[in-house]
């Protein structure tokens, strides 16, 4: 079945550093979405990517949809403590989630 | 309401009992998704509705799990003969269209089977 693999599994960084995480798939997806999940909450949508090669920004977040439609990356610039959480990529149509990247930010 | 609403927020049930979990999607959203999330794991796809019909139920783990969306809005996830392994957070999401446009999640229902 369809699988999305994220790397790294976890990251521990200093406040102010930039972060990059990746998502790869064995299948082609029409749309890629990046979500952040805080403890006890549902995932919250960060960025949506619709076209192969598309590069989209949302504040300090930048994400790109790979040309092959099988991968994507998410960058966070100048990290702050509230960036802590688990980041998931997801591919549609039926919205399959990746394995997640857990981010810890130290002051 | 403005967002996806799930009820109850917490449910404790005894092994073998039947439970129903409810999801109220965002008004006008035709697509609705159910997921199960265990501690430390990503959301695991269960079933996807487009309107009233289940477009893909390949994620339902076995025939104890069933979901309905009779009027194309509210959905109910039903679990029969619950087992301790069913304990998890059950998440619901909705989106506008069939092509997997941006999906928004509820807070989830934490199910504990004792």
mmCIF file of C-alpha atoms in Angstrom:
data_model
loop_
_atom_site.group_PDB
_atom_site.id
_atom_site.type_symbol
_atom_site.label_atom_id
_atom_site.label_comp_id
_atom_site.label_asym_id
_atom_site.label_seq_id
_atom_site.Cartn_x
_atom_site.Cartn_y
_atom_site.Cartn_z
ATOM 1 C CA UNK A 1 0.000 0.000 0.000
ATOM 2 C CA UNK A 2 0.927 3.637 -0.081
ATOM 3 C CA UNK A 3 3.539 4.697 2.434
ATOM 4 C CA UNK A 4 5.095 7.995 3.330
ATOM 5 C CA UNK A 5 8.467 7.995 5.058
ATOM 6 C CA UNK A 6 9.665 11.048 6.898
ATOM 7 C CA UNK A 7 13.165 11.930 7.976
ATOM 8 C CA UNK A 8 14.572 12.598 10.383
ATOM 9 C CA UNK A 9 12.440 10.873 13.002
ATOM 10 C CA UNK A 10 13.336 13.517 15.552
ATOM 11 C CA UNK A 11 15.356 16.706 15.778
ATOM 12 C CA UNK A 12 16.779 18.639 18.704
ATOM 13 C CA UNK A 13 17.825 22.176 17.819
ATOM 14 C CA UNK A 14 18.673 25.519 19.387
ATOM 15 C CA UNK A 15 16.243 28.380 19.164
ATOM 16 C CA UNK A 16 17.052 30.482 16.106
ATOM 17 C CA UNK A 17 18.341 27.607 13.997
ATOM 18 C CA UNK A 18 16.836 26.611 10.686
ATOM 19 C CA UNK A 19 15.217 23.188 10.300
ATOM 20 C CA UNK A 20 14.665 20.957 7.298
ATOM 21 C CA UNK A 21 12.645 17.739 7.127
ATOM 22 C CA UNK A 22 11.752 15.455 4.232
ATOM 23 C CA UNK A 23 9.004 13.166 3.117
ATOM 24 C CA UNK A 24 9.256 10.492 0.430
ATOM 25 C CA UNK A 25 6.680 8.183 -1.032
ATOM 26 C CA UNK A 26 6.535 5.004 -3.053
ATOM 27 C CA UNK A 27 3.537 6.427 -4.906
ATOM 28 C CA UNK A 28 2.638 9.597 -6.750
ATOM 29 C CA UNK A 29 0.329 11.989 -4.934
ATOM 30 C CA UNK A 30 -1.769 14.772 -6.422
ATOM 31 C CA UNK A 31 -1.485 17.041 -3.402
ATOM 32 C CA UNK A 32 0.957 17.214 -0.506
ATOM 33 C CA UNK A 33 0.026 18.710 2.816
ATOM 34 C CA UNK A 34 2.183 19.492 5.842
ATOM 35 C CA UNK A 35 0.626 19.380 9.308
ATOM 36 C CA UNK A 36 1.803 20.116 12.850
ATOM 37 C CA UNK A 37 0.374 18.292 15.833
ATOM 38 C CA UNK A 38 0.643 19.413 19.444
ATOM 39 C CA UNK A 39 -0.013 16.979 22.317
ATOM 40 C CA UNK A 40 -3.710 16.286 22.809
ATOM 41 C CA UNK A 41 -4.705 18.155 19.667
ATOM 42 C CA UNK A 42 -5.631 17.217 16.140
ATOM 43 C CA UNK A 43 -3.159 17.984 13.339
ATOM 44 C CA UNK A 44 -3.215 21.584 12.122
ATOM 45 C CA UNK A 45 -2.618 22.345 8.453
ATOM 46 C CA UNK A 46 0.532 24.397 7.748
ATOM 47 C CA UNK A 47 1.038 24.333 3.985
ATOM 48 C CA UNK A 48 -0.639 22.759 0.956
ATOM 49 C CA UNK A 49 1.186 21.955 -2.300
ATOM 50 C CA UNK A 50 -0.718 21.271 -5.500
ATOM 51 C CA UNK A 51 1.725 21.339 -8.415
ATOM 52 C CA UNK A 52 4.896 19.358 -9.037
ATOM 53 C CA UNK A 53 7.870 21.605 -8.399
ATOM 54 C CA UNK A 54 5.771 24.136 -6.490
ATOM 55 C CA UNK A 55 7.549 26.100 -3.768
ATOM 56 C CA UNK A 56 5.247 27.694 -1.198
ATOM 57 C CA UNK A 57 5.917 29.826 1.851
ATOM 58 C CA UNK A 58 3.844 30.589 4.911
ATOM 59 C CA UNK A 59 5.697 32.939 7.225
ATOM 60 C CA UNK A 60 8.823 31.158 8.439
ATOM 61 C CA UNK A 61 7.757 27.937 6.726
ATOM 62 C CA UNK A 62 8.710 26.936 3.200
ATOM 63 C CA UNK A 63 7.708 23.723 1.486
ATOM 64 C CA UNK A 64 8.347 22.253 -1.929
ATOM 65 C CA UNK A 65 6.535 19.573 -3.902
ATOM 66 C CA UNK A 66 9.016 17.362 -5.732
ATOM 67 C CA UNK A 67 9.067 17.190 -9.514
ATOM 68 C CA UNK A 68 8.324 13.463 -9.449
ATOM 69 C CA UNK A 69 5.357 13.998 -7.093
ATOM 70 C CA UNK A 70 6.918 11.447 -4.768
ATOM 71 C CA UNK A 71 8.637 13.728 -2.306
ATOM 72 C CA UNK A 72 8.455 17.000 -0.451
ATOM 73 C CA UNK A 73 10.469 18.988 2.061
ATOM 74 C CA UNK A 74 9.522 21.462 4.772
ATOM 75 C CA UNK A 75 11.893 24.123 6.042
ATOM 76 C CA UNK A 76 11.402 26.202 9.176
ATOM 77 C CA UNK A 77 13.612 29.256 9.490
ATOM 78 C CA UNK A 78 14.692 30.926 12.734
ATOM 79 C CA UNK A 79 12.998 28.368 14.967
ATOM 80 C CA UNK A 80 11.213 29.471 18.132
ATOM 81 C CA UNK A 81 10.066 27.449 21.164
ATOM 82 C CA UNK A 82 6.465 27.215 19.939
ATOM 83 C CA UNK A 83 7.669 25.295 16.872
ATOM 84 C CA UNK A 84 7.950 22.263 19.152
ATOM 85 C CA UNK A 85 5.657 19.456 18.057
ATOM 86 C CA UNK A 86 5.311 16.634 15.578
ATOM 87 C CA UNK A 87 5.295 17.459 11.893
ATOM 88 C CA UNK A 88 3.506 15.206 9.441
ATOM 89 C CA UNK A 89 3.411 15.161 5.692
ATOM 90 C CA UNK A 90 0.287 13.799 4.036
ATOM 91 C CA UNK A 91 -0.583 12.893 0.462
ATOM 92 C CA UNK A 92 -3.969 12.884 -1.182
ATOM 93 C CA UNK A 93 -6.426 11.791 -2.518
ATOM 94 C CA UNK A 94 -7.275 9.732 0.522
ATOM 95 C CA UNK A 95 -4.907 11.633 2.791
ATOM 96 C CA UNK A 96 -2.239 9.178 3.863
ATOM 97 C CA UNK A 97 0.060 10.409 6.631
ATOM 98 C CA UNK A 98 3.783 10.076 7.006
ATOM 99 C CA UNK A 99 5.612 8.690 10.010
ATOM 100 C CA UNK A 100 6.230 12.126 11.524
ATOM 101 C CA UNK A 101 9.213 14.225 12.595
ATOM 102 C CA UNK A 102 9.344 15.219 16.255
ATOM 103 C CA UNK A 103 10.913 18.645 16.741
ATOM 104 C CA UNK A 104 12.360 19.887 20.022
ATOM 105 C CA UNK A 105 13.611 23.480 20.296
ATOM 106 C CA UNK A 106 15.880 24.474 23.173
ATOM 107 C CA UNK A 107 16.177 28.110 24.268
ATOM 108 C CA UNK B 1 -19.615 25.589 14.374
ATOM 109 C CA UNK B 2 -16.599 26.824 12.477
ATOM 110 C CA UNK B 3 -14.453 23.740 12.830
ATOM 111 C CA UNK B 4 -14.680 19.947 12.845
ATOM 112 C CA UNK B 5 -16.359 18.768 16.018
ATOM 113 C CA UNK B 6 -15.912 15.314 17.518
ATOM 114 C CA UNK B 7 -17.893 13.833 20.372
ATOM 115 C CA UNK B 8 -17.309 12.556 22.919
ATOM 116 C CA UNK B 9 -13.821 13.892 23.593
ATOM 117 C CA UNK B 10 -13.123 10.902 25.824
ATOM 118 C CA UNK B 11 -14.758 7.495 26.011
ATOM 119 C CA UNK B 12 -13.955 4.663 28.387
ATOM 120 C CA UNK B 13 -15.638 1.363 27.660
ATOM 121 C CA UNK B 14 -15.370 -2.225 28.742
ATOM 122 C CA UNK B 15 -13.928 -4.876 26.496
ATOM 123 C CA UNK B 16 -16.659 -6.421 24.374
ATOM 124 C CA UNK B 17 -18.922 -3.389 24.369
ATOM 125 C CA UNK B 18 -20.153 -1.424 21.363
ATOM 126 C CA UNK B 19 -19.171 2.243 20.883
ATOM 127 C CA UNK B 20 -20.116 5.033 18.523
ATOM 128 C CA UNK B 21 -17.937 8.042 17.818
ATOM 129 C CA UNK B 22 -19.409 11.088 16.143
ATOM 130 C CA UNK B 23 -17.921 13.624 13.745
ATOM 131 C CA UNK B 24 -19.520 16.902 12.658
ATOM 132 C CA UNK B 25 -17.557 18.204 9.664
ATOM 133 C CA UNK B 26 -17.182 21.805 8.577
ATOM 134 C CA UNK B 27 -20.388 22.920 6.878
ATOM 135 C CA UNK B 28 -20.224 22.388 3.125
ATOM 136 C CA UNK B 29 -17.313 19.973 3.212
ATOM 137 C CA UNK B 30 -18.135 16.976 1.061
ATOM 138 C CA UNK B 31 -15.127 14.832 1.955
ATOM 139 C CA UNK B 32 -14.769 13.276 5.406
ATOM 140 C CA UNK B 33 -11.927 11.121 6.737
ATOM 141 C CA UNK B 34 -11.518 8.925 9.815
ATOM 142 C CA UNK B 35 -8.150 8.059 11.332
ATOM 143 C CA UNK B 36 -6.835 6.164 14.309
ATOM 144 C CA UNK B 37 -3.737 7.398 16.117
ATOM 145 C CA UNK B 38 -1.827 5.444 18.704
ATOM 146 C CA UNK B 39 0.675 7.079 21.042
ATOM 147 C CA UNK B 40 3.814 8.130 19.202
ATOM 148 C CA UNK B 41 2.445 7.161 15.797
ATOM 149 C CA UNK B 42 1.108 9.077 12.840
ATOM 150 C CA UNK B 43 -2.603 9.067 12.007
ATOM 151 C CA UNK B 44 -3.578 5.756 10.415
ATOM 152 C CA UNK B 45 -6.128 6.048 7.628
ATOM 153 C CA UNK B 46 -9.385 4.169 8.233
ATOM 154 C CA UNK B 47 -12.044 5.358 5.796
ATOM 155 C CA UNK B 48 -12.827 8.235 3.447
ATOM 156 C CA UNK B 49 -16.298 9.464 2.483
ATOM 157 C CA UNK B 50 -17.186 11.564 -0.515
ATOM 158 C CA UNK B 51 -20.731 12.706 0.175
ATOM 159 C CA UNK B 52 -22.770 9.855 1.597
ATOM 160 C CA UNK B 53 -20.716 7.039 0.146
ATOM 161 C CA UNK B 54 -17.526 5.464 1.401
ATOM 162 C CA UNK B 55 -15.044 6.186 -1.386
ATOM 163 C CA UNK B 56 -12.336 4.109 0.262
ATOM 164 C CA UNK B 57 -12.695 1.912 3.343
ATOM 165 C CA UNK B 58 -9.480 -0.018 2.855
ATOM 166 C CA UNK B 59 -8.079 1.159 6.180
ATOM 167 C CA UNK B 60 -10.749 -0.378 8.386
ATOM 168 C CA UNK B 61 -8.841 -3.059 10.305
ATOM 169 C CA UNK B 62 -11.602 -5.676 10.421
ATOM 170 C CA UNK B 63 -15.354 -6.144 10.267
ATOM 171 C CA UNK B 64 -15.828 -4.879 13.825
ATOM 172 C CA UNK B 65 -15.309 -1.382 12.455
ATOM 173 C CA UNK B 66 -17.975 0.366 10.425
ATOM 174 C CA UNK B 67 -18.705 3.989 9.537
ATOM 175 C CA UNK B 68 -21.731 5.755 8.091
ATOM 176 C CA UNK B 69 -22.555 9.185 6.758
ATOM 177 C CA UNK B 70 -26.220 8.889 5.823
ATOM 178 C CA UNK B 71 -26.920 12.500 4.883
ATOM 179 C CA UNK B 72 -23.498 13.498 3.657
ATOM 180 C CA UNK B 73 -22.709 15.563 6.724
ATOM 181 C CA UNK B 74 -22.368 14.001 10.184
ATOM 182 C CA UNK B 75 -20.515 10.703 10.319
ATOM 183 C CA UNK B 76 -20.490 7.975 12.950
ATOM 184 C CA UNK B 77 -17.689 5.476 13.440
ATOM 185 C CA UNK B 78 -18.999 2.306 15.035
ATOM 186 C CA UNK B 79 -16.870 -0.304 16.768
ATOM 187 C CA UNK B 80 -18.397 -3.608 17.830
ATOM 188 C CA UNK B 81 -17.042 -6.024 20.439
ATOM 189 C CA UNK B 82 -14.301 -3.589 21.416
ATOM 190 C CA UNK B 83 -10.864 -4.954 22.274
ATOM 191 C CA UNK B 84 -8.103 -3.418 24.363
ATOM 192 C CA UNK B 85 -6.085 -2.950 21.175
ATOM 193 C CA UNK B 86 -8.757 -0.563 19.889
ATOM 194 C CA UNK B 87 -7.641 1.999 22.476
ATOM 195 C CA UNK B 88 -6.391 5.046 20.585
ATOM 196 C CA UNK B 89 -7.317 8.564 19.582
ATOM 197 C CA UNK B 90 -9.811 8.557 16.719
ATOM 198 C CA UNK B 91 -9.476 11.625 14.515
ATOM 199 C CA UNK B 92 -11.890 12.981 11.963
ATOM 200 C CA UNK B 93 -11.108 15.470 9.190
ATOM 201 C CA UNK B 94 -13.112 17.140 6.445
ATOM 202 C CA UNK B 95 -12.272 18.925 3.234
ATOM 203 C CA UNK B 96 -14.095 20.730 0.463
ATOM 204 C CA UNK B 97 -13.519 18.485 -2.468
ATOM 205 C CA UNK B 98 -12.729 15.153 -3.948
ATOM 206 C CA UNK B 99 -9.227 16.037 -5.059
ATOM 207 C CA UNK B 100 -7.896 16.090 -1.534
ATOM 208 C CA UNK B 101 -7.906 19.782 -0.959
ATOM 209 C CA UNK B 102 -6.902 21.058 2.418
ATOM 210 C CA UNK B 103 -8.326 18.904 5.168
ATOM 211 C CA UNK B 104 -9.064 20.182 8.661
ATOM 212 C CA UNK B 105 -9.074 18.027 11.756
ATOM 213 C CA UNK B 106 -11.158 17.787 14.883
ATOM 214 C CA UNK B 107 -9.656 17.397 18.351
ATOM 215 C CA UNK B 108 -10.231 13.662 18.315
ATOM 216 C CA UNK B 109 -11.969 11.167 20.590
ATOM 217 C CA UNK B 110 -9.732 9.318 23.012
ATOM 218 C CA UNK B 111 -11.081 5.779 23.310
ATOM 219 C CA UNK B 112 -9.921 3.600 26.175
ATOM 220 C CA UNK B 113 -11.022 -0.017 26.322
ATOM 221 C CA UNK B 114 -10.555 -1.568 29.754
#
